[in-house]
Tab-separated table of C-alpha atoms in Angstrom:
chain	number	residue	atom	x	y	z
Q	1	UNK	CA	-36.459	79.654	58.414
Q	2	UNK	CA	-34.712	77.627	61.145
Q	3	UNK	CA	-35.351	74.364	59.260
Q	4	UNK	CA	-33.772	75.837	56.138
Q	5	UNK	CA	-30.580	76.658	58.066
Q	6	UNK	CA	-30.501	73.134	59.486
Q	7	UNK	CA	-30.977	71.692	55.993
Q	8	UNK	CA	-28.242	73.910	54.558
Q	9	UNK	CA	-25.907	73.092	57.461
Q	10	UNK	CA	-26.562	69.353	57.055
Q	11	UNK	CA	-25.897	69.590	53.321
Q	12	UNK	CA	-22.604	71.433	53.926
Q	13	UNK	CA	-21.457	68.842	56.510
Q	14	UNK	CA	-22.378	66.003	54.131
Q	15	UNK	CA	-20.488	67.676	51.275
Q	16	UNK	CA	-17.436	68.223	53.497
Q	17	UNK	CA	-17.434	64.584	54.647
Q	18	UNK	CA	-17.835	63.329	51.070
Q	19	UNK	CA	-14.994	65.561	49.863
Q	20	UNK	CA	-12.732	64.399	52.674
Q	21	UNK	CA	-13.550	60.740	52.032
Q	22	UNK	CA	-13.406	60.765	48.238
Q	23	UNK	CA	-10.740	63.402	47.538
Q	24	UNK	CA	-8.543	64.334	50.470
Q	25	UNK	CA	-7.937	60.898	52.062
Q	26	UNK	CA	-7.003	59.183	48.749
Q	27	UNK	CA	-4.761	62.124	47.829
Q	28	UNK	CA	-2.876	61.814	51.122
Q	29	UNK	CA	-2.653	58.018	50.786
Q	30	UNK	CA	-1.259	58.196	47.252
Q	31	UNK	CA	0.948	61.293	47.565
Q	32	UNK	CA	4.013	59.196	48.481
Q	33	UNK	CA	3.580	56.550	45.749
Q	34	UNK	CA	6.723	55.796	43.757
Q	35	UNK	CA	6.913	53.962	40.415
Q	36	UNK	CA	6.875	50.191	40.679
Q	37	UNK	CA	10.310	48.584	40.273
Q	38	UNK	CA	10.537	47.661	36.611
Q	39	UNK	CA	8.243	50.455	35.373
Q	40	UNK	CA	9.891	52.731	32.813
Q	41	UNK	CA	8.769	56.206	31.717
Q	42	UNK	CA	7.053	56.355	28.337
Q	43	UNK	CA	9.174	57.233	25.308
Q	44	UNK	CA	8.080	60.055	22.995
Q	45	UNK	CA	6.641	57.507	20.502
Q	46	UNK	CA	4.725	55.779	23.311
Q	47	UNK	CA	3.335	59.133	24.508
Q	48	UNK	CA	2.177	59.932	20.964
Q	49	UNK	CA	0.615	56.460	20.832
Q	50	UNK	CA	-1.102	57.092	24.149
Q	51	UNK	CA	-2.634	60.205	22.609
Q	52	UNK	CA	-3.845	58.040	19.676
Q	53	UNK	CA	-5.314	55.568	22.191
Q	54	UNK	CA	-7.332	58.398	23.727
Q	55	UNK	CA	-8.307	60.073	20.430
Q	56	UNK	CA	-9.458	56.796	18.845
Q	57	UNK	CA	-11.655	55.999	21.843
Q	58	UNK	CA	-9.885	52.780	22.896
Q	59	UNK	CA	-10.538	53.699	26.531
Q	60	UNK	CA	-14.298	53.411	25.961
Q	61	UNK	CA	-14.126	49.652	25.311
Q	62	UNK	CA	-10.956	48.545	27.118
Q	63	UNK	CA	-9.911	48.793	30.742
Q	64	UNK	CA	-6.371	48.889	32.083
Q	65	UNK	CA	-7.024	47.398	35.507
Q	66	UNK	CA	-7.081	43.605	35.823
Q	67	UNK	CA	-8.853	42.638	39.026
Q	68	UNK	CA	-7.467	40.534	41.868
Q	69	UNK	CA	-7.858	36.736	41.763
Q	70	UNK	CA	-10.418	36.834	44.588
Q	71	UNK	CA	-12.619	39.328	42.712
Q	72	UNK	CA	-12.717	38.086	39.113
Q	73	UNK	CA	-11.259	35.523	36.695
Q	74	UNK	CA	-8.989	38.117	35.040
Q	75	UNK	CA	-5.816	36.219	36.002
Q	76	UNK	CA	-7.189	32.977	34.514
Q	77	UNK	CA	-7.999	34.901	31.325
Q	78	UNK	CA	-4.303	35.719	31.059
Q	79	UNK	CA	-4.725	39.414	31.755
Q	80	UNK	CA	-2.054	39.436	34.475
Q	81	UNK	CA	-1.855	40.267	38.131
Q	82	UNK	CA	-3.900	42.977	39.786
Q	83	UNK	CA	-2.085	46.306	39.463
Q	84	UNK	CA	-0.730	48.416	42.297
Q	85	UNK	CA	-0.726	52.221	42.457
Q	86	UNK	CA	2.921	52.430	41.332
Q	87	UNK	CA	2.011	50.753	38.020
Q	88	UNK	CA	0.250	53.971	36.976
Q	89	UNK	CA	2.958	56.390	38.145
Q	90	UNK	CA	3.619	57.867	34.663
Q	91	UNK	CA	-0.020	57.878	33.512
Q	92	UNK	CA	-1.547	61.348	33.240
Q	93	UNK	CA	-4.490	61.105	32.832
Q	94	UNK	CA	-5.100	57.600	34.096
Q	95	UNK	CA	-6.813	55.408	31.504
Q	96	UNK	CA	-8.337	52.809	33.806
Q	97	UNK	CA	-11.528	52.618	31.756
Q	98	UNK	CA	-14.988	51.681	32.954
Q	99	UNK	CA	-16.238	49.320	30.239
Q	100	UNK	CA	-15.039	45.907	29.122
Q	101	UNK	CA	-16.493	45.500	25.689
Q	102	UNK	CA	-13.027	44.248	24.761
Q	103	UNK	CA	-10.331	42.622	26.897
Q	104	UNK	CA	-8.306	44.458	29.523
Q	105	UNK	CA	-5.183	45.887	27.862
Q	106	UNK	CA	-2.876	46.596	30.806
Q	107	UNK	CA	-0.600	43.653	29.972
Q	108	UNK	CA	-1.190	43.430	26.223
Q	109	UNK	CA	2.524	44.135	25.726
Q	110	UNK	CA	3.321	40.870	27.535
Q	111	UNK	CA	0.430	38.834	26.110
Q	112	UNK	CA	0.810	39.922	22.493
Q	113	UNK	CA	4.308	41.396	21.983
Q	114	UNK	CA	4.236	41.090	18.161
Q	115	UNK	CA	4.281	44.413	16.331
Q	116	UNK	CA	2.965	42.665	13.184
Q	117	UNK	CA	0.010	41.137	15.052
Q	118	UNK	CA	-0.928	44.447	16.687
Q	119	UNK	CA	-0.695	46.380	13.410
Q	120	UNK	CA	-2.755	43.776	11.569
Q	121	UNK	CA	-5.309	43.701	14.382
Q	122	UNK	CA	-5.720	47.478	14.198
Q	123	UNK	CA	-6.150	47.311	10.412
Q	124	UNK	CA	-8.682	44.441	10.480
Q	125	UNK	CA	-9.500	42.869	13.858
Q	126	UNK	CA	-11.599	40.064	12.337
Q	127	UNK	CA	-8.535	38.750	10.492
Q	128	UNK	CA	-7.138	37.728	13.903
Q	129	UNK	CA	-10.259	37.299	16.049
Q	130	UNK	CA	-13.177	36.303	13.783
Q	131	UNK	CA	-15.921	37.169	16.296
Q	132	UNK	CA	-14.410	40.551	17.251
Q	133	UNK	CA	-16.720	43.565	17.328
Q	134	UNK	CA	-13.780	45.986	17.460
Q	135	UNK	CA	-13.887	48.548	14.648
Q	136	UNK	CA	-11.067	48.574	12.145
Q	137	UNK	CA	-8.871	51.663	11.833
Q	138	UNK	CA	-7.969	51.821	8.112
Q	139	UNK	CA	-7.172	55.555	8.304
Q	140	UNK	CA	-4.095	54.650	10.392
Q	141	UNK	CA	-2.765	52.839	7.311
Q	142	UNK	CA	-2.084	53.524	3.668
Q	143	UNK	CA	-2.601	51.190	0.710
Q	144	UNK	CA	0.135	51.410	-1.932
Q	145	UNK	CA	1.109	49.587	-5.114
Q	146	UNK	CA	4.501	48.852	-3.584
Q	147	UNK	CA	6.348	49.728	-0.402
Q	148	UNK	CA	8.953	52.459	-0.364
Q	149	UNK	CA	12.149	52.602	1.654
Q	150	UNK	CA	11.354	53.048	5.337
Q	151	UNK	CA	7.736	51.847	5.054
Q	152	UNK	CA	6.442	49.392	7.640
Q	153	UNK	CA	4.433	46.864	5.646
Q	154	UNK	CA	1.599	45.160	7.504
Q	155	UNK	CA	1.659	41.401	6.919
Q	156	UNK	CA	-2.011	40.464	6.704
Q	157	UNK	CA	-3.556	37.017	6.278
Q	158	UNK	CA	-4.080	36.436	2.509
Q	159	UNK	CA	-7.872	36.698	2.711
Q	160	UNK	CA	-7.606	40.244	4.130
Q	161	UNK	CA	-4.707	41.629	2.075
Q	162	UNK	CA	-5.670	43.894	-0.847
Q	163	UNK	CA	-4.919	42.240	-4.195
Q	164	UNK	CA	-1.768	43.536	-5.852
Q	165	UNK	CA	-1.166	46.152	-3.156
Q	166	UNK	CA	0.526	46.478	0.191
Q	167	UNK	CA	-0.777	48.001	3.420
Q	168	UNK	CA	1.671	50.376	5.080
Q	169	UNK	CA	1.379	51.624	8.660
Q	170	UNK	CA	1.263	55.382	9.125
Q	171	UNK	CA	3.314	56.876	11.986
Q	172	UNK	CA	0.142	57.135	14.092
Q	173	UNK	CA	-0.381	53.350	13.903
Q	174	UNK	CA	3.257	52.682	14.795
Q	175	UNK	CA	3.011	55.028	17.776
Q	176	UNK	CA	-0.225	53.394	18.962
Q	177	UNK	CA	1.382	49.950	18.773
Q	178	UNK	CA	4.443	51.264	20.641
Q	179	UNK	CA	2.105	52.406	23.427
Q	180	UNK	CA	0.255	49.080	23.501
Q	181	UNK	CA	3.550	47.185	23.746
Q	182	UNK	CA	4.586	49.469	26.628
Q	183	UNK	CA	1.536	48.240	28.562
Q	184	UNK	CA	3.498	45.419	30.175
Q	185	UNK	CA	3.140	45.255	33.939
Q	186	UNK	CA	4.277	41.639	34.255
Q	187	UNK	CA	7.255	42.515	36.469
Q	188	UNK	CA	6.948	41.293	40.062
Q	189	UNK	CA	5.735	43.613	42.800
Q	190	UNK	CA	5.740	43.317	46.556
Q	191	UNK	CA	2.483	41.559	47.506
Q	192	UNK	CA	-0.073	43.490	49.511
Q	193	UNK	CA	-0.613	42.305	53.104
Q	194	UNK	CA	-3.553	39.960	53.506
Q	195	UNK	CA	-6.568	41.367	55.331
Q	196	UNK	CA	-6.477	40.739	59.081
Q	197	UNK	CA	-2.691	40.247	59.261
């Protein structure tokens, strides 16, 4: 019976240390974080687009956390600088992602600021990146005989445009693109101190 109490006590101490290390210390460290200078709160359209990003599973294939130059070639790929905690100030929940089936999207708003390109890429990714394995999202669009007043027509390459019809973005697609364009963390931030200094 004494060994069981020692085992239980050891397990409780281990759990307490793990909780302190993985939950309490980071919470204390990040409790004073302020938004990075240059970061703006999301608009209502961008928040709706963020919801589309989550619902359409974009987070399963794309990260939002370019790594530092010393850790990976993300900067050379054009994905931007490594983020700081203040870059995620308005993100609830955080959409850092864990898989990179597709490119990191944190700075897609700076790398690809064209609304037309982003809409077309959502409608048919292979029209813009022939080897892409990204699924298309045709349900975010509508095919019509002709556009009506207020419609946002998607300008597709001729080989991908439906004959005699136009592709019109639904509000969900426009909101998703608004969110993607808001993912621009190319503003300068105060550099972190180098280790050992």
